[in-house]
Coordinates of C-alpha atoms and ligand atoms in Angstrom, one line a residue:
M210 CA 31.5 4.4 0.0
I211 CA 28.8 2.5 1.9
S212 CA 26.4 0.0 0.1
Y213 CA 22.7 0.5 -0.2
K214 CA 22.1 -2.1 2.5
E215 CA 24.4 -0.3 4.9
A216 CA 22.6 3.0 4.1
L217 CA 19.3 1.4 5.0
A218 CA 20.7 0.1 8.3
L219 CA 22.0 3.6 9.1
I220 CA 18.6 5.1 8.3
A221 CA 16.8 2.4 10.5
N222 CA 19.2 3.4 13.3
E223 CA 17.9 6.9 13.3
A224 CA 14.2 6.1 12.8
N225 CA 11.7 6.8 15.7
F226 CA 8.0 6.2 15.5
Q227 CA 5.7 8.9 14.6
S228 CA 3.0 10.1 17.1
S229 CA -0.5 8.6 16.7
R230 CA -4.1 9.7 16.9
R231 CA -7.6 8.2 16.9
V232 CA -9.6 8.6 13.8
D233 CA -13.0 7.6 12.7
R234 CA -12.8 4.3 10.9
N235 CA -14.1 5.7 7.7
E236 CA -11.3 8.3 7.6
A237 CA -8.7 5.6 8.0
L238 CA -8.3 4.7 4.4
G239 CA -4.6 4.7 3.4
L240 CA -3.4 5.4 7.0
I241 CA -1.2 3.2 9.1
A242 CA -2.5 1.3 12.1
A243 CA -0.5 2.4 15.2
A244 CA -1.8 -0.5 17.3
D245 CA -3.2 -3.9 16.5
V246 CA -6.8 -3.7 15.4
V247 CA -8.9 -6.3 17.2
A248 CA -12.4 -7.6 16.3
Q249 CA -15.0 -6.7 18.9
L250 CA -17.5 -9.3 17.8
D251 CA -18.0 -12.7 16.3
V252 CA -19.0 -12.3 12.7
P253 CA -21.6 -13.5 11.9
S254 CA -22.7 -12.9 15.5
F255 CA -25.5 -15.5 15.1
D256 CA -26.1 -18.7 13.0
N257 CA -28.1 -17.6 9.9
S258 CA -29.3 -18.8 6.5
A259 CA -27.0 -18.6 3.4
M260 CA -30.1 -19.0 1.1
D261 CA -33.7 -17.9 0.6
G262 CA -35.5 -21.2 1.4
F263 CA -36.7 -23.3 4.3
A264 CA -35.2 -24.2 7.5
L265 CA -35.6 -27.8 8.7
H266 CA -34.4 -30.1 11.4
A267 CA -32.1 -32.2 9.3
I268 CA -32.7 -35.5 11.2
K269 CA -36.4 -35.3 10.3
T270 CA -35.4 -35.6 6.6
V271 CA -33.2 -38.8 6.8
D272 CA -35.7 -41.1 5.2
T273 CA -36.4 -38.9 2.3
N274 CA -35.6 -39.8 -1.3
R275 CA -37.1 -39.5 -4.8
Q276 CA -39.4 -42.5 -4.3
T277 CA -40.6 -41.3 -0.9
P278 CA -40.7 -37.6 -0.8
N279 CA -41.5 -35.9 2.5
R280 CA -43.9 -33.0 3.2
F281 CA -43.5 -30.4 5.9
K282 CA -46.0 -27.8 7.0
V283 CA -44.6 -24.3 7.0
S284 CA -45.1 -22.5 10.3
H285 CA -43.5 -19.0 9.9
C286 CA -41.8 -16.8 7.4
L287 CA -38.5 -15.1 8.6
A288 CA -37.0 -12.0 6.9
A289 CA -33.4 -11.0 7.6
G290 CA -33.6 -9.2 10.9
D291 CA -36.4 -11.5 12.3
V292 CA -35.9 -13.6 15.3
L293 CA -37.9 -16.9 16.2
D294 CA -36.8 -18.2 19.5
S295 CA -39.0 -21.4 19.5
A296 CA -40.8 -23.3 16.8
D297 CA -42.1 -26.7 16.3
Q298 CA -39.1 -28.7 14.9
T299 CA -41.3 -31.1 13.0
L300 CA -42.3 -28.2 10.7
A301 CA -40.5 -26.1 8.2
V302 CA -39.8 -22.3 8.6
E303 CA -39.6 -20.1 5.6
I304 CA -36.3 -18.1 5.9
M305 CA -34.5 -15.5 3.9
T306 CA -30.8 -15.1 3.4
G307 CA -29.2 -13.5 6.5
A308 CA -32.1 -14.3 8.8
K309 CA -31.2 -15.9 12.2
M310 CA -31.8 -19.7 12.2
P311 CA -34.8 -20.4 14.4
S312 CA -33.5 -22.2 17.5
G313 CA -33.4 -26.0 17.1
F314 CA -33.2 -25.9 13.2
D315 CA -30.0 -26.9 11.7
A316 CA -30.2 -26.9 7.9
V317 CA -31.7 -24.9 5.0
I318 CA -33.0 -26.0 1.7
P319 CA -33.0 -23.4 -1.1
I320 CA -36.5 -22.5 -2.5
E321 CA -35.6 -23.9 -6.0
K322 CA -35.1 -27.3 -4.6
V323 CA -38.6 -27.8 -3.1
N324 CA -42.1 -28.2 -4.4
T325 CA -44.3 -25.5 -2.7
I326 CA -47.9 -25.9 -1.9
T327 CA -49.7 -22.6 -1.7
N328 CA -53.1 -21.6 -0.2
E329 CA -55.7 -19.5 -2.0
N330 CA -53.8 -16.3 -1.0
G331 CA -50.6 -17.5 -2.7
E332 CA -48.9 -18.1 0.7
T333 CA -46.6 -21.2 1.0
V334 CA -48.4 -23.5 3.5
E335 CA -46.4 -26.7 2.8
I336 CA -43.2 -27.9 1.1
E337 CA -42.2 -31.2 -0.4
I338 CA -38.6 -32.3 -0.6
N339 CA -37.2 -35.4 -2.3
A340 CA -33.6 -35.6 -0.7
P341 CA -32.4 -35.6 2.9
L342 CA -30.5 -32.5 4.4
Q343 CA -27.3 -32.7 6.3
I344 CA -26.7 -30.7 9.5
G345 CA -25.3 -27.3 8.4
D346 CA -26.5 -27.3 4.9
N347 CA -26.7 -23.5 3.8
V348 CA -26.1 -22.4 7.4
R349 CA -23.5 -19.7 8.1
Y350 CA -22.3 -20.2 11.6
A351 CA -21.5 -17.6 14.3
G352 CA -17.8 -16.6 14.2
E353 CA -17.1 -18.3 10.8
D354 CA -15.8 -15.1 9.4
F355 CA -14.2 -13.3 12.4
K356 CA -13.8 -14.4 16.0
S357 CA -14.1 -11.7 18.7
G358 CA -10.5 -10.9 19.7
Q359 CA -9.0 -11.8 16.3
I360 CA -6.5 -9.4 15.0
I361 CA -7.8 -7.6 11.9
A362 CA -4.7 -5.5 11.1
T363 CA -1.4 -5.6 12.9
K364 CA 0.4 -2.4 13.9
G365 CA 2.1 -1.0 10.8
T366 CA -0.6 -2.2 8.3
R367 CA -1.7 0.3 5.7
L368 CA -5.5 0.2 6.0
H369 CA -7.3 -0.5 2.7
A370 CA -11.0 -0.9 1.9
G371 CA -11.0 -4.5 3.1
H372 CA -9.8 -3.4 6.5
I373 CA -12.5 -0.7 6.6
A374 CA -15.2 -3.3 5.8
A375 CA -13.7 -5.8 8.4
M376 CA -13.7 -3.1 11.1
A377 CA -17.2 -2.0 10.3
A378 CA -18.5 -5.6 10.4
T379 CA -16.8 -6.2 13.8
G380 CA -18.1 -3.1 15.4
I381 CA -15.0 -0.9 15.3
H382 CA -15.8 2.7 14.7
E383 CA -12.4 4.3 15.7
V384 CA -8.9 3.3 15.1
T385 CA -5.4 4.5 16.2
V386 CA -3.2 5.5 13.3
F387 CA 0.2 7.0 13.0
N388 CA 0.4 10.7 12.1
M389 CA 1.9 10.9 8.7
P390 CA 5.3 12.7 8.8
E391 CA 5.1 16.2 7.4
I392 CA 7.6 16.9 4.6
E393 CA 9.3 20.2 3.5
I394 CA 10.9 20.3 0.1
F395 CA 13.1 22.9 -1.6
T396 CA 15.4 23.0 -4.6
T397 CA 18.7 24.5 -5.2
G398 CA 20.3 25.8 -8.5
K399 CA 20.1 29.3 -9.9
E400 CA 19.3 27.7 -13.2
V401 CA 16.1 26.1 -11.9
S402 CA 13.0 28.2 -12.6
D403 CA 9.5 27.9 -11.1
A404 CA 8.1 30.6 -13.5
Y405 CA 6.5 28.1 -15.9
H406 CA 4.5 30.9 -17.5
V407 CA 7.6 32.7 -18.4
P408 CA 9.9 31.6 -21.3
L409 CA 13.3 30.2 -20.0
K410 CA 16.3 32.5 -20.1
D411 CA 19.4 31.1 -21.6
G412 CA 20.9 28.5 -19.3
E413 CA 17.7 28.0 -17.3
I414 CA 15.6 24.9 -17.0
Y415 CA 12.2 24.4 -15.5
N416 CA 12.0 22.8 -12.0
S417 CA 10.7 19.3 -12.5
N418 CA 12.1 17.6 -9.4
T419 CA 10.0 19.2 -6.7
P420 CA 6.7 18.8 -8.7
Y421 CA 7.6 15.0 -8.9
L422 CA 8.2 14.7 -5.2
L423 CA 5.2 16.7 -4.3
C424 CA 2.8 14.6 -6.4
Q425 CA 4.3 11.3 -5.2
F426 CA 3.7 12.4 -1.6
K427 CA 0.2 13.7 -2.5
A428 CA -0.6 10.2 -4.1
S429 CA 0.5 8.6 -0.8
G430 CA -1.5 10.9 1.6
I431 CA 1.7 12.4 3.1
P432 CA 1.5 16.2 3.7
A433 CA 4.4 17.8 1.7
M434 CA 5.1 21.6 1.4
Y435 CA 7.2 23.3 -1.2
M436 CA 9.5 25.9 0.3
G437 CA 10.7 27.3 -3.0
S438 CA 14.1 27.7 -4.6
I439 CA 17.2 28.9 -2.9
G440 CA 19.2 29.2 -6.0
D441 CA 22.9 29.0 -5.3
D442 CA 22.5 31.2 -2.2
E443 CA 24.2 29.8 0.9
Q444 CA 22.5 32.3 3.3
A445 CA 19.1 31.3 1.8
F446 CA 20.0 27.7 2.5
V447 CA 20.7 28.5 6.1
D448 CA 17.6 30.6 6.5
T449 CA 15.4 27.8 5.0
L450 CA 16.9 25.3 7.4
N451 CA 16.1 27.6 10.3
V452 CA 12.5 28.2 9.4
S453 CA 10.6 26.6 12.3
T454 CA 7.9 24.2 10.9
D455 CA 6.2 21.0 12.0
A456 CA 8.1 19.1 9.3
R457 CA 9.7 15.8 10.3
I458 CA 11.7 15.4 7.0
V459 CA 13.3 18.1 5.0
I460 CA 14.3 17.3 1.4
S461 CA 16.5 19.3 -1.0
S462 CA 17.2 18.7 -4.6
G463 CA 20.8 19.4 -5.9
A464 CA 24.0 20.8 -4.6
V465 CA 25.3 17.6 -2.9
S466 CA 28.0 16.6 -5.5
M467 CA 31.5 17.8 -6.3
G468 CA 30.7 21.2 -7.9
K469 CA 31.7 24.7 -6.7
W470 CA 28.2 25.5 -5.6
D471 CA 27.6 22.0 -4.0
F472 CA 27.6 23.6 -0.5
I473 CA 25.0 21.5 1.3
P474 CA 27.3 19.0 3.1
D475 CA 29.6 21.7 4.6
L476 CA 26.8 24.1 5.5
L477 CA 24.8 21.3 7.2
K478 CA 27.9 20.5 9.3
K479 CA 28.5 24.1 10.2
N480 CA 24.8 24.3 11.4
G481 CA 25.2 21.5 13.8
A482 CA 23.7 18.6 11.6
R483 CA 25.0 15.1 11.9
I484 CA 25.8 13.7 8.5
I485 CA 24.8 10.1 8.7
F486 CA 26.0 9.2 5.1
H487 CA 27.0 11.1 2.0
G488 CA 27.5 8.9 -1.1
V489 CA 26.1 5.4 -1.5
G490 CA 27.1 2.7 -4.0
I491 CA 24.0 3.1 -6.3
K492 CA 23.3 4.3 -9.7
P493 CA 21.8 6.8 -10.3
G494 CA 21.8 8.9 -7.2
K495 CA 25.3 8.1 -5.8
P496 CA 25.9 11.5 -4.1
I497 CA 22.7 11.2 -1.9
L498 CA 23.1 12.7 1.6
F499 CA 21.3 11.7 4.8
A500 CA 21.6 13.8 7.9
V501 CA 19.9 14.5 11.2
L502 CA 19.5 18.3 11.8
K503 CA 20.3 19.7 15.3
D504 CA 16.5 19.9 16.1
G505 CA 16.0 16.3 15.2
R506 CA 14.5 16.7 11.8
Y507 CA 15.7 14.2 9.1
Y508 CA 17.4 15.7 6.1
F509 CA 17.7 14.2 2.7
G510 CA 20.0 15.9 0.1
L511 CA 18.8 14.4 -3.1
P512 CA 21.1 14.7 -6.1
G513 CA 19.7 17.1 -8.6
N514 CA 19.4 14.9 -11.7
P515 CA 15.7 14.1 -12.0
V516 CA 16.0 10.4 -11.9
S517 CA 18.5 10.5 -9.1
T518 CA 15.9 12.5 -7.1
A519 CA 13.2 9.9 -8.0
V520 CA 15.5 7.1 -6.8
G521 CA 16.3 8.9 -3.6
L522 CA 12.6 9.3 -2.8
R523 CA 11.6 5.8 -3.8
F524 CA 14.5 3.8 -2.2
F525 CA 15.7 6.0 0.7
I526 CA 12.9 8.3 1.9
Q527 CA 10.1 5.8 1.4
P528 CA 12.0 3.3 3.6
L529 CA 12.5 5.9 6.3
I530 CA 8.7 6.7 6.2
R531 CA 7.9 3.0 6.5
M532 CA 10.1 2.8 9.5
L533 CA 8.6 5.9 11.1
L534 CA 5.1 4.3 10.6
G535 CA 6.0 0.9 12.0
M536 CA 5.6 -0.8 8.6
P537 CA 7.5 -3.9 7.8
P538 CA 10.2 -3.7 5.1
E539 CA 8.7 -3.6 1.7
P540 CA 8.2 -6.9 0.1
F541 CA 9.7 -6.8 -3.3
H542 CA 8.6 -8.8 -6.3
Y543 CA 10.2 -10.5 -9.1
A544 CA 9.7 -10.6 -12.9
E545 CA 11.3 -12.4 -15.8
L546 CA 13.4 -10.4 -18.2
R547 CA 12.3 -10.1 -21.8
H548 CA 16.0 -9.7 -23.1
D549 CA 19.6 -10.0 -22.0
F550 CA 20.9 -7.1 -20.0
Q551 CA 24.4 -6.0 -19.1
K552 CA 25.1 -3.9 -16.1
K553 CA 28.5 -2.1 -16.0
G554 CA 30.3 -1.5 -12.7
D555 CA 29.7 -2.7 -9.2
L556 CA 27.0 -0.3 -8.1
R557 CA 23.4 -1.3 -7.3
N558 CA 21.3 -0.1 -10.2
F559 CA 17.7 1.3 -10.0
L560 CA 16.5 1.2 -13.6
K561 CA 13.5 2.6 -15.4
A562 CA 11.6 -0.5 -16.5
R563 CA 8.2 -1.8 -17.8
L564 CA 6.2 -4.8 -16.9
D565 CA 3.9 -6.1 -19.8
S566 CA 1.7 -9.2 -20.3
D567 CA 2.1 -11.2 -23.5
D568 CA -0.8 -12.9 -25.3
H569 CA -0.6 -15.9 -23.0
G570 CA -0.9 -13.7 -19.9
Q571 CA 2.7 -14.1 -19.0
T572 CA 4.4 -11.0 -17.6
H573 CA 7.8 -9.8 -18.9
L574 CA 10.1 -7.1 -17.8
T575 CA 11.8 -4.7 -20.2
I576 CA 14.6 -2.5 -19.0
L577 CA 13.9 0.7 -21.0
D578 CA 16.4 2.7 -23.1
G579 CA 17.4 6.1 -21.8
Q580 CA 18.8 5.2 -18.4
Q581 CA 20.8 8.3 -17.9
S582 CA 19.8 10.1 -14.8
F583 CA 18.9 13.4 -16.6
K584 CA 16.3 11.7 -18.9
I585 CA 12.8 12.2 -17.8
S586 CA 11.1 11.0 -20.9
P587 CA 11.4 7.2 -20.1
L588 CA 9.2 7.9 -17.1
L589 CA 6.3 8.1 -19.6
D590 CA 6.7 4.4 -20.5
M591 CA 8.0 3.0 -17.2
N592 CA 5.6 1.3 -14.8
C593 CA 8.1 0.0 -12.4
W594 CA 11.7 0.0 -11.2
A595 CA 14.1 -2.8 -11.9
I596 CA 16.7 -3.3 -9.1
I597 CA 20.0 -5.0 -10.2
N598 CA 22.3 -5.9 -7.3
E599 CA 26.0 -4.9 -7.0
R600 CA 27.3 -8.3 -8.1
Q601 CA 24.8 -9.0 -10.9
N602 CA 26.4 -7.9 -14.1
E603 CA 25.4 -10.3 -16.9
L604 CA 21.7 -10.9 -17.0
C605 CA 20.1 -13.3 -19.5
K606 CA 16.6 -13.4 -21.1
D607 CA 14.1 -15.0 -18.6
D608 CA 16.3 -14.3 -15.6
S609 CA 14.4 -13.2 -12.6
V610 CA 14.8 -9.6 -11.6
C611 CA 13.7 -7.7 -8.5
I612 CA 11.1 -5.0 -9.2
A613 CA 9.4 -2.2 -7.3
P614 CA 6.3 -0.2 -8.1
M615 CA 6.8 3.4 -9.0
E616 CA 4.3 4.6 -6.3
L617 CA 5.6 5.0 -2.8
F618 CA 2.8 3.1 -1.1
P619 CA 0.7 1.1 -3.5
M620 CA -2.4 -0.2 -1.6
A621 CA -2.2 -3.7 -0.1
F622 CA 1.6 -3.9 -0.5
Ligands
LIG80 N1 32.9 15.8 -10.8 C1 31.8 15.2 -10.6 N2 30.6 15.6 -11.0 C2 29.5 15.0 -10.8 C3 29.5 13.8 -10.0 C4 30.7 13.4 -9.5 O1 30.7 12.3 -8.8 N3 31.8 14.1 -9.8 N4 28.2 13.2 -9.8 C5 27.3 13.4 -10.8 C6 26.0 12.8 -10.4 S1 26.0 11.1 -10.3 C7 24.9 13.5 -10.1 S2 23.5 12.8 -9.8 C8 25.0 14.9 -10.1 C9 24.4 15.4 -8.7 O2 24.7 16.7 -8.5 P1 24.1 17.7 -7.4 O3 23.3 16.9 -6.5 O4 25.2 18.5 -6.9 O5 23.1 18.4 -8.3 P2 23.3 19.7 -9.2 O6 24.6 19.7 -9.7 O7 22.8 20.8 -8.5 O8 22.3 19.3 -10.4 C10 22.5 18.3 -11.2 C11 21.6 18.3 -12.4 O9 20.2 18.3 -12.0 C12 19.5 19.5 -12.5 N5 18.5 19.9 -11.4 C13 18.8 20.3 -10.2 N6 17.6 20.6 -9.6 C14 16.7 20.4 -10.4 C15 15.3 20.5 -10.4 N7 14.6 21.0 -9.3 N8 14.5 20.2 -11.4 C16 15.1 19.7 -12.5 N9 16.4 19.5 -12.7 C17 17.2 19.9 -11.5 C18 20.6 20.4 -12.6 O10 20.2 21.5 -13.4 C19 21.7 19.6 -13.1 O11 21.6 19.5 -14.5 O12 26.3 15.4 -10.1 C20 27.1 14.9 -11.1 N10 28.3 15.5 -11.3
MOO81 O1 24.2 9.0 -10.1 MO1 23.9 10.6 -10.8 O2 22.6 10.4 -9.7 O3 23.7 9.4 -12.1 O4 23.3 11.2 -12.2

């Protein structure tokens, strides 16, 4: 049986980029840049004031101190958006935050640091200062935030609100993004019922796997469609495979293990699919199957137990989607265990876990009770997966453990 790492390498070997399209910048939230996004402007694009106050020529203030304050007549008043191309540099210019620095002026003193002398109309006509200014005081220089030509987001970046703001500021109104892969999902098993408003017959269960898959895709902005249940019907499986759709990835739940009605591997082969792997050294989800159908669609046969399905989605399908979208491998994070933990066997374990903060703000990881792959109830408490490698068996309190968020694509990760 292959290892998880080998399985990921086999998936990578089959992954080709998605097609791309241009979208309005404001529609790009959560989408993946299909090319580097490059600033079109210096930002700020002009030197401007960081404070409401008075622009001065710093050199004219060098001899100023508490004993010998200096007075400057005020020549103009600039709101943000006003431009003053020439002014007498021996005077002061009243200036608001964001207004372009008048040419030749190189420092701003905030209004609360000056004594103002007003005329009978209440207008400031003169200011008195009692300390010298340095060149650049309270000035925001052109290009200090972004330089024209600077990369805002590299290809494969998931665009979050920060990227949208940066694109807007640098004059980008459209961006090239990858088309999300369309997903098609069905379940197997004649025991599995979608008739939630009808009481279960003896031996039946309600379908919980495909609702889980569908809502995880929905939360990630990935279009996914439910094709229904095929029961244990082999012809229905073949018919479902042959429905022509725009899907890039087909996912089934169940029928990939050793049982009499676990017909998926054989029928895939008979229908011209290439089985890339079937069975990976992981727990839960060991019987997972990955194939490429004869028309090029990717096929994941997820084991039917609910947590095996969840693991297949999170740790096999999500990496394929990242690869199709040019995203770098997911950066995993680590947390300290709250307790000792013993793993049996030599499989990589994906465990239902919870990250909590204590009273000192320290985070700790708890591996939850109820790790059996049929148990859905611990999903109510879990907020992350704990990943324990093949060779890690004895873990002690405070050991560092790899964790992954439950969501497929948490923003900014
Ligand atoms: N003799 C062996 N038996 C099993 C093995 C094995 O190696 N040898 N592996 C076990 C493991 S591990 C898993 S996981 C399961 C996977 O089996 P299948 O993928 O063939 O899945 P099914 O048998 O069809 O179903 C398993 C389980 O999941 C329930 N199920 C299926 N679909 C849904 C759904 N949509 N919603 C909720 N629950 C679903 C199904 O009723 C079964 O209880 O095989 C073990 N057996
Ligand atoms: O590995 Mo199965 O996926 O535990 O129940």
